[in-house]
Amino acid sequence: MAYRVLITDDSPAMRAFVRRVIELSGFELSHCFEAGDGEEALELLRREWVDAILTDINMPGVDGEEFLRRLAADEMLRSIPTIVISTDATENLISRLMSLGARGYVTKPFRPETLRSELERILGVPVD
Amino acid sequence: MTDTANHQALHGAVVEVLEKMFFIDAGDEAGDAPVSDTALTDLGVFVQVAFHGDPPGVFHMSLARDVATRIAADFLGLDADSVTAEQVNDVAKELANMICGAVLSRLESRATLRLSTPDLVDGDAAVLPGTVCAVETGSGILTARIAMEKRECSPTAKSAS
């Protein structure tokens, strides 16, 4: 099965990198959407269904924390599993974001296989 | 925090980020005398990341533009010839952000810290006090600096840590 994934990050370079490492890792991707902040991501999610969301935290406009809050408040969107990707590994922040509904947390820097295993875990993909 | 500890954290963070995110094996330090930032002013990329908390400070990264271009190409999976100046700057800011975060994690000082958005700065701003580490990336030298404000070591603060 191939999956539809949304990458939310204000850095085009980071979005391109995340997309590239997902593909390099061998994760089965059918479509990869991109958004520059939480607002753009929410607009996209009103038009397109995705299986998983990867989001940065520190973004201008609607940041990752507010994005998670709005996802949780939306009956249609709250079930989409979300992974936070951030350089900020502060325990307080991680637990706050998990309590807002994030299912996973990947700290930068990370290896491609780390991102793949987190994606597979939150999607319940059987391990080979 | 000793200068040696800061230096080890700086070097370890640069190597870790380059290896994991840029697929660059950059173990070697480029000697005690890092490339002069002044010499790079016209041809360099300089990024600064301030961090706020206990203690606050500033992280700074500098590298020659051709080195930054090759690193950006590695990051994006593109040929160096096709990488735009905007992409080079964008990747350099990401690189600095990740190194700064990794340094602070190694110094176990992340509990109350927040990183600011990385900014491109003039080369002259690179002349900062603090711990310096220059690493050979295979394409050229990357110089990283970190300057942290001195903490007052009170008995209360010590027992709380």
GROMACS .gro file of C-alpha atoms in nm:
model
  289
    1MET     CA    1   0.000   0.000   0.000
    2ALA     CA    2   0.125   0.347  -0.086
    3TYR     CA    3   0.047   0.648   0.135
    4ARG     CA    4  -0.043   1.013   0.094
    5VAL     CA    5   0.168   1.237   0.318
    6LEU     CA    6   0.162   1.611   0.395
    7ILE     CA    7   0.487   1.788   0.489
    8THR     CA    8   0.441   2.121   0.669
    9ASP     CA    9   0.754   2.333   0.708
   10ASP     CA   10   0.833   2.697   0.631
   11SER     CA   11   1.164   2.597   0.476
   12PRO     CA   12   1.131   2.477   0.114
   13ALA     CA   13   1.472   2.311   0.151
   14MET     CA   14   1.358   2.114   0.454
   15ARG     CA   15   1.036   2.008   0.280
   16ALA     CA   16   1.239   1.888  -0.019
   17PHE     CA   17   1.480   1.705   0.210
   18VAL     CA   18   1.205   1.530   0.408
   19ARG     CA   19   1.036   1.424   0.087
   20ARG     CA   20   1.367   1.296  -0.048
   21VAL     CA   21   1.455   1.093   0.261
   22ILE     CA   22   1.108   0.938   0.272
   23GLU     CA   23   1.157   0.825  -0.087
   24LEU     CA   24   1.517   0.713  -0.023
   25SER     CA   25   1.412   0.515   0.283
   26GLY     CA   26   1.190   0.295   0.071
   27PHE     CA   27   0.866   0.411   0.231
   28GLU     CA   28   0.581   0.367  -0.015
   29LEU     CA   29   0.463   0.715  -0.105
   30SER     CA   30   0.179   0.764  -0.352
   31HIS     CA   31   0.152   1.142  -0.313
   32CYS     CA   32   0.344   1.403  -0.117
   33PHE     CA   33   0.176   1.738  -0.045
   34GLU     CA   34   0.362   2.040   0.093
   35ALA     CA   35   0.255   2.341   0.299
   36GLY     CA   36   0.455   2.638   0.428
   37ASP     CA   37   0.267   2.677   0.757
   38GLY     CA   38  -0.030   2.547   0.953
   39GLU     CA   39  -0.284   2.768   0.778
   40GLU     CA   40  -0.178   2.651   0.434
   41ALA     CA   41  -0.181   2.292   0.559
   42LEU     CA   42  -0.538   2.325   0.693
   43GLU     CA   43  -0.656   2.473   0.363
   44LEU     CA   44  -0.499   2.182   0.177
   45LEU     CA   45  -0.653   1.927   0.416
   46ARG     CA   46  -1.000   2.064   0.335
   47ARG     CA   47  -0.944   1.957  -0.027
   48GLU     CA   48  -0.718   1.653  -0.002
   49TRP     CA   49  -0.715   1.350   0.221
   50VAL     CA   50  -0.378   1.239   0.357
   51ASP     CA   51  -0.276   0.935   0.558
   52ALA     CA   52  -0.014   1.114   0.769
   53ILE     CA   53   0.117   1.463   0.846
   54LEU     CA   54   0.476   1.562   0.919
   55THR     CA   55   0.506   1.908   1.070
   56ASP     CA   56   0.770   2.150   1.189
   57ILE     CA   57   0.703   2.356   1.503
   58ASN     CA   58   0.871   2.691   1.455
   59MET     CA   59   0.690   2.844   1.159
   60PRO     CA   60   0.564   3.196   1.094
   61GLY     CA   61   0.186   3.241   1.091
   62VAL     CA   62   0.010   2.932   1.226
   63ASP     CA   63   0.297   2.744   1.392
   64GLY     CA   64   0.314   2.372   1.459
   65GLU     CA   65   0.162   2.392   1.805
   66GLU     CA   66  -0.140   2.591   1.687
   67PHE     CA   67  -0.170   2.362   1.385
   68LEU     CA   68  -0.197   2.060   1.617
   69ARG     CA   69  -0.455   2.245   1.828
   70ARG     CA   70  -0.669   2.319   1.520
   71LEU     CA   71  -0.635   1.963   1.393
   72ALA     CA   72  -0.754   1.832   1.730
   73ALA     CA   73  -1.054   2.064   1.720
   74ASP     CA   74  -1.162   1.943   1.376
   75GLU     CA   75  -1.374   1.627   1.377
   76MET     CA   76  -1.273   1.536   1.023
   77LEU     CA   77  -0.901   1.590   1.067
   78ARG     CA   78  -0.822   1.487   1.422
   79SER     CA   79  -0.780   1.122   1.327
   80ILE     CA   80  -0.494   1.190   1.085
   81PRO     CA   81  -0.174   1.076   1.259
   82THR     CA   82   0.084   1.354   1.291
   83ILE     CA   83   0.458   1.344   1.350
   84VAL     CA   84   0.644   1.652   1.471
   85ILE     CA   85   0.991   1.708   1.323
   86SER     CA   86   1.195   1.964   1.514
   87THR     CA   87   1.538   2.056   1.643
   88ASP     CA   88   1.373   2.138   1.973
   89ALA     CA   89   1.401   1.828   2.190
   90THR     CA   90   1.286   1.994   2.511
   91GLU     CA   91   1.095   1.737   2.717
   92ASN     CA   92   0.829   1.988   2.820
   93LEU     CA   93   0.760   2.076   2.459
   94ILE     CA   94   0.747   1.714   2.344
   95SER     CA   95   0.499   1.616   2.615
   96ARG     CA   96   0.286   1.926   2.541
   97LEU     CA   97   0.272   1.844   2.170
   98MET     CA   98   0.193   1.479   2.236
   99SER     CA   99  -0.091   1.589   2.464
  100LEU     CA  100  -0.222   1.805   2.177
  101GLY     CA  101  -0.249   1.496   1.961
  102ALA     CA  102   0.091   1.441   1.797
  103ARG     CA  103   0.152   1.067   1.760
  104GLY     CA  104   0.527   1.086   1.704
  105TYR     CA  105   0.827   1.313   1.747
  106VAL     CA  106   1.147   1.307   1.541
  107THR     CA  107   1.435   1.527   1.651
  108LYS     CA  108   1.662   1.680   1.389
  109PRO     CA  109   1.917   1.556   1.296
  110PHE     CA  110   1.769   1.219   1.210
  111ARG     CA  111   1.850   0.927   0.985
  112PRO     CA  112   1.613   0.840   0.698
  113GLU     CA  113   1.533   0.506   0.858
  114THR     CA  114   1.423   0.683   1.179
  115LEU     CA  115   1.164   0.882   0.986
  116ARG     CA  116   1.050   0.574   0.798
  117SER     CA  117   1.007   0.368   1.115
  118GLU     CA  118   0.810   0.649   1.281
  119LEU     CA  119   0.584   0.677   0.975
  120GLU     CA  120   0.531   0.302   0.969
  121ARG     CA  121   0.463   0.295   1.342
  122ILE     CA  122   0.194   0.563   1.338
  123LEU     CA  123   0.035   0.412   1.026
  124GLY     CA  124   0.041   0.064   1.171
  125VAL     CA  125   0.239  -0.073   0.878
  126PRO     CA  126   0.337  -0.436   0.950
  127VAL     CA  127   0.713  -0.476   0.998
  128ASP     CA  128   0.874  -0.708   0.739
  129MET     CA  129   3.067   2.467   3.136
  130THR     CA  130   3.432   2.440   3.031
  131ASP     CA  131   3.563   2.551   2.696
  132THR     CA  132   3.677   2.193   2.632
  133ALA     CA  133   3.324   2.063   2.691
  134ASN     CA  134   3.181   2.329   2.463
  135HIS     CA  135   3.438   2.247   2.197
  136GLN     CA  136   3.364   1.874   2.212
  137ALA     CA  137   2.992   1.942   2.194
  138LEU     CA  138   3.041   2.176   1.898
  139HIS     CA  139   3.256   1.929   1.706
  140GLY     CA  140   3.030   1.634   1.784
  141ALA     CA  141   2.721   1.827   1.678
  142VAL     CA  142   2.871   1.939   1.345
  143VAL     CA  143   2.982   1.584   1.264
  144GLU     CA  144   2.647   1.433   1.365
  145VAL     CA  145   2.439   1.678   1.161
  146LEU     CA  146   2.658   1.650   0.851
  147GLU     CA  147   2.653   1.271   0.870
  148LYS     CA  148   2.283   1.217   0.938
  149MET     CA  149   2.124   1.494   0.734
  150PHE     CA  150   2.382   1.569   0.465
  151PHE     CA  151   2.538   1.223   0.421
  152ILE     CA  152   2.884   1.380   0.465
  153ASP     CA  153   3.155   1.199   0.660
  154ALA     CA  154   3.322   1.496   0.831
  155GLY     CA  155   3.520   1.366   1.122
  156ASP     CA  156   3.835   1.573   1.091
  157GLU     CA  157   3.889   1.909   1.251
  158ALA     CA  158   4.050   2.166   1.026
  159GLY     CA  159   4.326   2.252   1.274
  160ASP     CA  160   4.355   2.516   1.540
  161ALA     CA  161   4.336   2.810   1.304
  162PRO     CA  162   3.993   2.828   1.143
  163VAL     CA  163   3.948   3.007   0.814
  164SER     CA  164   3.938   3.380   0.866
  165ASP     CA  165   3.584   3.507   0.852
  166THR     CA  166   3.716   3.839   0.728
  167ALA     CA  167   3.861   3.664   0.425
  168LEU     CA  168   3.521   3.510   0.358
  169THR     CA  169   3.320   3.828   0.391
  170ASP     CA  170   3.253   3.870   0.021
  171LEU     CA  171   3.224   3.504  -0.067
  172GLY     CA  172   3.089   3.353   0.249
  173VAL     CA  173   2.760   3.247   0.400
  174PHE     CA  174   2.713   3.346   0.764
  175VAL     CA  175   2.424   3.235   0.981
  176GLN     CA  176   2.346   3.331   1.337
  177VAL     CA  177   2.106   3.160   1.578
  178ALA     CA  178   2.033   3.322   1.912
  179PHE     CA  179   1.910   3.106   2.195
  180HIS     CA  180   1.718   3.229   2.495
  181GLY     CA  181   1.705   3.067   2.833
  182ASP     CA  182   1.952   2.965   3.099
  183PRO     CA  183   2.212   3.048   2.984
  184PRO     CA  184   2.132   3.253   2.677
  185GLY     CA  185   2.382   3.285   2.396
  186VAL     CA  186   2.455   3.297   2.028
  187PHE     CA  187   2.556   3.031   1.778
  188HIS     CA  188   2.729   3.132   1.457
  189MET     CA  189   2.824   2.934   1.148
  190SER     CA  190   3.034   3.042   0.853
  191LEU     CA  191   3.144   2.875   0.534
  192ALA     CA  192   3.258   2.978   0.190
  193ARG     CA  193   2.974   3.014  -0.061
  194ASP     CA  194   3.106   2.739  -0.288
  195VAL     CA  195   3.121   2.504   0.012
  196ALA     CA  196   2.767   2.605   0.113
  197THR     CA  197   2.655   2.540  -0.245
  198ARG     CA  198   2.797   2.188  -0.249
  199ILE     CA  199   2.647   2.113   0.092
  200ALA     CA  200   2.308   2.242  -0.027
  201ALA     CA  201   2.335   2.022  -0.335
  202ASP     CA  202   2.399   1.718  -0.114
  203PHE     CA  203   2.104   1.807   0.108
  204LEU     CA  204   1.864   1.855  -0.182
  205GLY     CA  205   1.996   1.575  -0.400
  206LEU     CA  206   2.073   1.817  -0.684
  207ASP     CA  207   2.376   1.903  -0.895
  208ALA     CA  208   2.570   2.197  -0.750
  209ASP     CA  209   2.523   2.383  -1.080
  210SER     CA  210   2.146   2.378  -1.046
  211VAL     CA  211   2.124   2.503  -0.686
  212THR     CA  212   2.000   2.862  -0.655
  213ALA     CA  213   2.138   3.122  -0.414
  214GLU     CA  214   1.806   3.114  -0.229
  215GLN     CA  215   1.834   2.738  -0.182
  216VAL     CA  216   2.194   2.775  -0.058
  217ASN     CA  217   2.085   3.032   0.202
  218ASP     CA  218   1.782   2.825   0.303
  219VAL     CA  219   1.990   2.509   0.354
  220ALA     CA  220   2.261   2.703   0.541
  221LYS     CA  221   1.998   2.833   0.785
  222GLU     CA  222   1.864   2.480   0.836
  223LEU     CA  223   2.217   2.349   0.889
  224ALA     CA  224   2.295   2.616   1.150
  225ASN     CA  225   1.964   2.555   1.326
  226MET     CA  226   2.028   2.181   1.350
  227ILE     CA  227   2.389   2.220   1.466
  228CYS     CA  228   2.287   2.473   1.731
  229GLY     CA  229   2.011   2.244   1.859
  230ALA     CA  230   2.247   1.946   1.864
  231VAL     CA  231   2.515   2.142   2.052
  232LEU     CA  232   2.270   2.251   2.319
  233SER     CA  233   2.139   1.895   2.354
  234ARG     CA  234   2.494   1.774   2.411
  235LEU     CA  235   2.552   2.043   2.672
  236GLU     CA  236   2.230   1.930   2.845
  237SER     CA  237   2.113   2.285   2.857
  238ARG     CA  238   1.795   2.252   2.655
  239ALA     CA  239   1.548   2.238   2.943
  240THR     CA  240   1.461   2.607   2.935
  241LEU     CA  241   1.602   2.712   2.600
  242ARG     CA  242   1.432   2.831   2.284
  243LEU     CA  243   1.612   2.881   1.955
  244SER     CA  244   1.538   3.190   1.753
  245THR     CA  245   1.486   3.178   1.377
  246PRO     CA  246   1.826   3.151   1.202
  247ASP     CA  247   1.935   3.475   1.033
  248LEU     CA  248   2.183   3.540   0.757
  249VAL     CA  249   2.427   3.800   0.887
  250ASP     CA  250   2.722   3.999   0.762
  251GLY     CA  251   3.061   3.837   0.786
  252ASP     CA  252   3.179   4.098   1.032
  253ALA     CA  253   2.928   3.968   1.286
  254ALA     CA  254   3.117   3.641   1.282
  255VAL     CA  255   3.394   3.784   1.494
  256LEU     CA  256   3.248   3.677   1.825
  257PRO     CA  257   3.404   3.556   2.144
  258GLY     CA  258   3.334   3.200   2.249
  259THR     CA  259   3.429   2.848   2.150
  260VAL     CA  260   3.527   2.786   1.789
  261CYS     CA  261   3.542   2.464   1.593
  262ALA     CA  262   3.642   2.431   1.227
  263VAL     CA  263   3.552   2.107   1.052
  264GLU     CA  264   3.663   1.982   0.712
  265THR     CA  265   3.349   1.882   0.522
  266GLY     CA  266   3.523   1.731   0.223
  267SER     CA  267   3.420   2.033   0.015
  268GLY     CA  268   3.585   2.291   0.239
  269ILE     CA  269   3.581   2.419   0.594
  270LEU     CA  270   3.275   2.486   0.807
  271THR     CA  271   3.341   2.705   1.110
  272ALA     CA  272   3.103   2.694   1.406
  273ARG     CA  273   3.110   2.919   1.712
  274ILE     CA  274   2.909   2.926   2.028
  275ALA     CA  275   2.911   3.197   2.292
  276MET     CA  276   2.711   3.148   2.610
  277GLU     CA  277   2.663   3.402   2.883
  278LYS     CA  278   2.838   3.315   3.206
  279ARG     CA  279   2.608   3.180   3.473
  280GLU     CA  280   2.633   3.286   3.833
  281CYS     CA  281   2.680   2.966   4.030
  282SER     CA  282   2.474   3.013   4.345
  283PRO     CA  283   2.415   2.729   4.595
  284THR     CA  284   2.042   2.743   4.510
  285ALA     CA  285   2.103   2.705   4.138
  286LYS     CA  286   2.348   2.422   4.199
  287SER     CA  287   2.113   2.219   4.417
  288ALA     CA  288   1.832   2.264   4.164
  289SER     CA  289   2.030   2.125   3.870
   0.00000   0.00000   0.00000
